[in-house]
Amino acid sequence: NNAIKYLPQSTVITEQEQKTWVAEARVLRCWYYMNLLEFYGPMPWIEEPFEATYDGWNNLKRPSYDEIATKISDELIEVINSGVLPNRQTANEAKHVDKGVAYAIRARVLLNNASLLNNPDKTKEKWQRAANAAQDVINMSEYSLVPMSEYKNLFIGAFTTPVSEIIWRSWSD
């Protein structure tokens, strides 16, 4: 939230860098929320940094799983549709997120939202949203399954070696 709020005020980076870094920060915020959602359940969506003197913790309300999953999905779609991030980063920029990462996070969040654990009423619309989000990832021409003859490349080689099946991976060997 600090990066999203204060990067646009920077005078030492270009306007394009500001837009890119804010878009990346928004995707990363969604990734962190996805992890919080999976481990601890829905957390209040916070868009502004807290001041050091903030004392309103008891006033925060826990949203439903569906509400926070929808918020994550909407945030990611907004970043994707902004056109700021590339579909896929180059090998030299592998540490940065891209549209592929954003689409994949969205697909995972919506799949978890549609699962029986979070969708006991078996709402078909949630399953359809999850399927559509997964299809968005599948439709990206930058990614594809590797043939079995190259399967070991998923596990060996430098992290900057492009592998068509890997959307996002560790930054180091």
Coordinates of C-alpha atoms in Angstrom, one line a residue:
N1 CA 0.0 0.0 0.0
N2 CA 2.9 2.3 0.7
A3 CA 4.4 1.6 -2.7
I4 CA 1.0 2.2 -4.5
K5 CA 0.5 5.4 -2.6
Y6 CA 3.9 7.0 -2.8
L7 CA 5.5 5.7 -6.0
P8 CA 3.5 8.2 -8.2
Q9 CA 5.1 11.0 -6.2
S10 CA 8.7 9.9 -7.0
T11 CA 10.8 12.3 -9.0
V12 CA 13.7 10.0 -9.6
I13 CA 11.9 7.4 -11.8
T14 CA 10.1 7.9 -15.1
E15 CA 6.3 8.1 -15.4
Q16 CA 6.4 4.7 -17.2
E17 CA 8.4 3.2 -14.3
Q18 CA 5.9 4.7 -11.8
K19 CA 3.0 3.1 -13.7
T20 CA 4.7 -0.3 -14.0
W21 CA 5.8 -0.5 -10.4
V22 CA 2.4 0.5 -9.1
A23 CA 0.8 -2.1 -11.4
E24 CA 3.3 -4.7 -10.1
A25 CA 2.6 -3.7 -6.5
R26 CA -1.1 -4.1 -7.0
V27 CA -0.6 -7.6 -8.4
L28 CA 1.7 -8.5 -5.5
R29 CA -0.9 -7.1 -3.0
C30 CA -3.4 -9.5 -4.6
W31 CA -0.9 -12.4 -4.3
Y32 CA -0.4 -11.7 -0.6
Y33 CA -4.1 -11.4 -0.1
M34 CA -4.5 -14.8 -1.9
N35 CA -2.0 -16.3 0.6
L36 CA -3.8 -14.8 3.6
L37 CA -7.1 -16.0 2.2
E38 CA -5.8 -19.5 1.9
F39 CA -4.2 -19.7 5.3
Y40 CA -6.4 -17.5 7.5
G41 CA -9.6 -16.9 5.6
P42 CA -10.9 -13.6 4.4
M43 CA -9.1 -10.5 5.6
P44 CA -10.4 -6.9 5.4
W45 CA -9.2 -5.3 2.1
I46 CA -7.0 -2.4 2.9
E47 CA -6.0 0.1 0.2
E48 CA -4.3 2.8 2.3
P49 CA -1.3 2.4 4.5
F50 CA -2.0 2.6 8.2
E51 CA -0.5 5.4 10.2
A52 CA 1.8 4.4 13.1
T53 CA -0.8 5.7 15.5
Y54 CA -3.7 3.7 13.9
D55 CA -5.9 2.2 16.7
G56 CA -9.0 1.1 14.8
W57 CA -8.2 -2.6 14.6
N58 CA -11.4 -3.5 16.4
N59 CA -13.4 -1.6 13.8
L60 CA -12.2 -3.7 10.9
K61 CA -14.8 -6.1 9.6
R62 CA -14.0 -9.5 8.1
P63 CA -15.6 -9.8 4.7
S64 CA -17.0 -13.1 3.3
Y65 CA -14.7 -15.4 1.3
D66 CA -16.7 -14.5 -1.8
E67 CA -16.4 -10.7 -1.2
I68 CA -12.6 -10.8 -0.9
A69 CA -12.1 -13.3 -3.8
T70 CA -14.2 -11.0 -6.0
K71 CA -12.2 -7.9 -4.8
I72 CA -8.9 -9.7 -5.7
S73 CA -10.3 -10.7 -9.1
D74 CA -11.6 -7.2 -9.8
E75 CA -8.2 -5.6 -8.8
L76 CA -6.3 -8.0 -11.1
I77 CA -8.7 -7.5 -14.0
E78 CA -8.2 -3.7 -13.6
V79 CA -4.4 -4.1 -13.7
I80 CA -4.6 -6.5 -16.6
N81 CA -6.9 -4.2 -18.6
S82 CA -4.7 -1.2 -17.9
G83 CA -2.2 -2.5 -20.4
V84 CA 0.8 -1.5 -18.3
L85 CA 2.3 -4.9 -17.7
P86 CA 3.6 -7.1 -20.5
N87 CA 2.0 -10.5 -21.2
R88 CA 5.3 -12.2 -20.2
Q89 CA 8.5 -10.8 -18.9
T90 CA 11.8 -11.4 -20.7
A91 CA 14.4 -13.7 -19.1
N92 CA 16.3 -10.6 -17.8
E93 CA 13.1 -9.3 -16.1
A94 CA 12.0 -12.7 -14.6
K95 CA 11.8 -11.1 -11.1
H96 CA 9.0 -8.9 -12.2
V97 CA 5.3 -9.8 -12.4
D98 CA 3.4 -9.7 -15.7
K99 CA -0.1 -10.4 -17.0
G100 CA 0.5 -14.1 -16.9
V101 CA 1.1 -13.9 -13.1
A102 CA -2.0 -11.7 -12.7
Y103 CA -4.2 -14.1 -14.7
A104 CA -2.8 -17.1 -12.8
I105 CA -3.5 -15.6 -9.3
R106 CA -7.0 -14.7 -10.4
A107 CA -7.7 -18.2 -11.7
R108 CA -6.4 -19.7 -8.4
V109 CA -8.5 -17.4 -6.2
L110 CA -11.7 -18.0 -8.2
L111 CA -11.1 -21.7 -8.2
N112 CA -10.7 -21.7 -4.4
N113 CA -13.8 -19.6 -4.2
A114 CA -15.8 -22.1 -6.2
S115 CA -14.6 -25.1 -4.3
L116 CA -17.0 -26.9 -2.0
L117 CA -15.1 -25.6 1.0
N118 CA -16.1 -22.0 0.2
N119 CA -19.1 -22.7 -2.0
P120 CA -21.3 -25.2 0.0
D121 CA -24.4 -24.2 -2.1
K122 CA -22.5 -25.3 -5.2
T123 CA -23.2 -22.1 -7.0
K124 CA -22.6 -22.8 -10.7
E125 CA -21.8 -19.1 -11.5
K126 CA -18.7 -19.4 -9.2
W127 CA -17.5 -22.5 -11.1
Q128 CA -18.1 -20.7 -14.4
R129 CA -16.1 -17.7 -13.2
A130 CA -13.3 -20.0 -12.2
A131 CA -13.4 -21.8 -15.5
N132 CA -13.4 -18.5 -17.5
A133 CA -10.4 -17.3 -15.4
A134 CA -8.5 -20.5 -16.1
Q135 CA -9.3 -20.2 -19.8
D136 CA -7.8 -16.7 -19.8
V137 CA -4.5 -18.2 -18.7
I138 CA -4.8 -21.0 -21.2
N139 CA -5.5 -18.6 -24.0
M140 CA -2.2 -16.7 -23.5
S141 CA 0.0 -17.7 -26.4
E142 CA 3.1 -17.0 -24.3
Y143 CA 2.5 -20.1 -22.3
S144 CA 2.1 -23.7 -23.2
L145 CA 2.7 -27.2 -21.8
V146 CA 6.2 -28.6 -22.6
P147 CA 6.5 -31.9 -24.4
M148 CA 7.4 -34.8 -22.2
S149 CA 10.8 -35.0 -23.8
E150 CA 11.5 -31.5 -22.2
Y151 CA 9.7 -32.1 -18.9
K152 CA 12.9 -32.1 -16.9
N153 CA 13.4 -28.4 -17.9
L154 CA 10.7 -27.5 -15.5
F155 CA 13.1 -28.4 -12.7
I156 CA 16.6 -27.8 -13.9
G157 CA 18.4 -24.8 -15.4
A158 CA 18.9 -21.2 -14.4
F159 CA 15.8 -19.3 -13.2
T160 CA 16.2 -16.9 -16.2
T161 CA 16.0 -19.8 -18.7
P162 CA 12.6 -19.4 -20.3
V163 CA 10.3 -22.4 -20.1
S164 CA 7.0 -22.0 -21.8
E165 CA 5.1 -23.8 -19.0
I166 CA 6.4 -21.7 -16.1
I167 CA 4.4 -18.6 -15.3
W168 CA 6.3 -17.5 -12.2
R169 CA 9.1 -19.1 -10.3
S170 CA 11.9 -18.5 -7.8
W171 CA 14.2 -15.7 -8.4
S172 CA 17.3 -17.7 -7.7
D173 CA 18.9 -21.0 -8.6

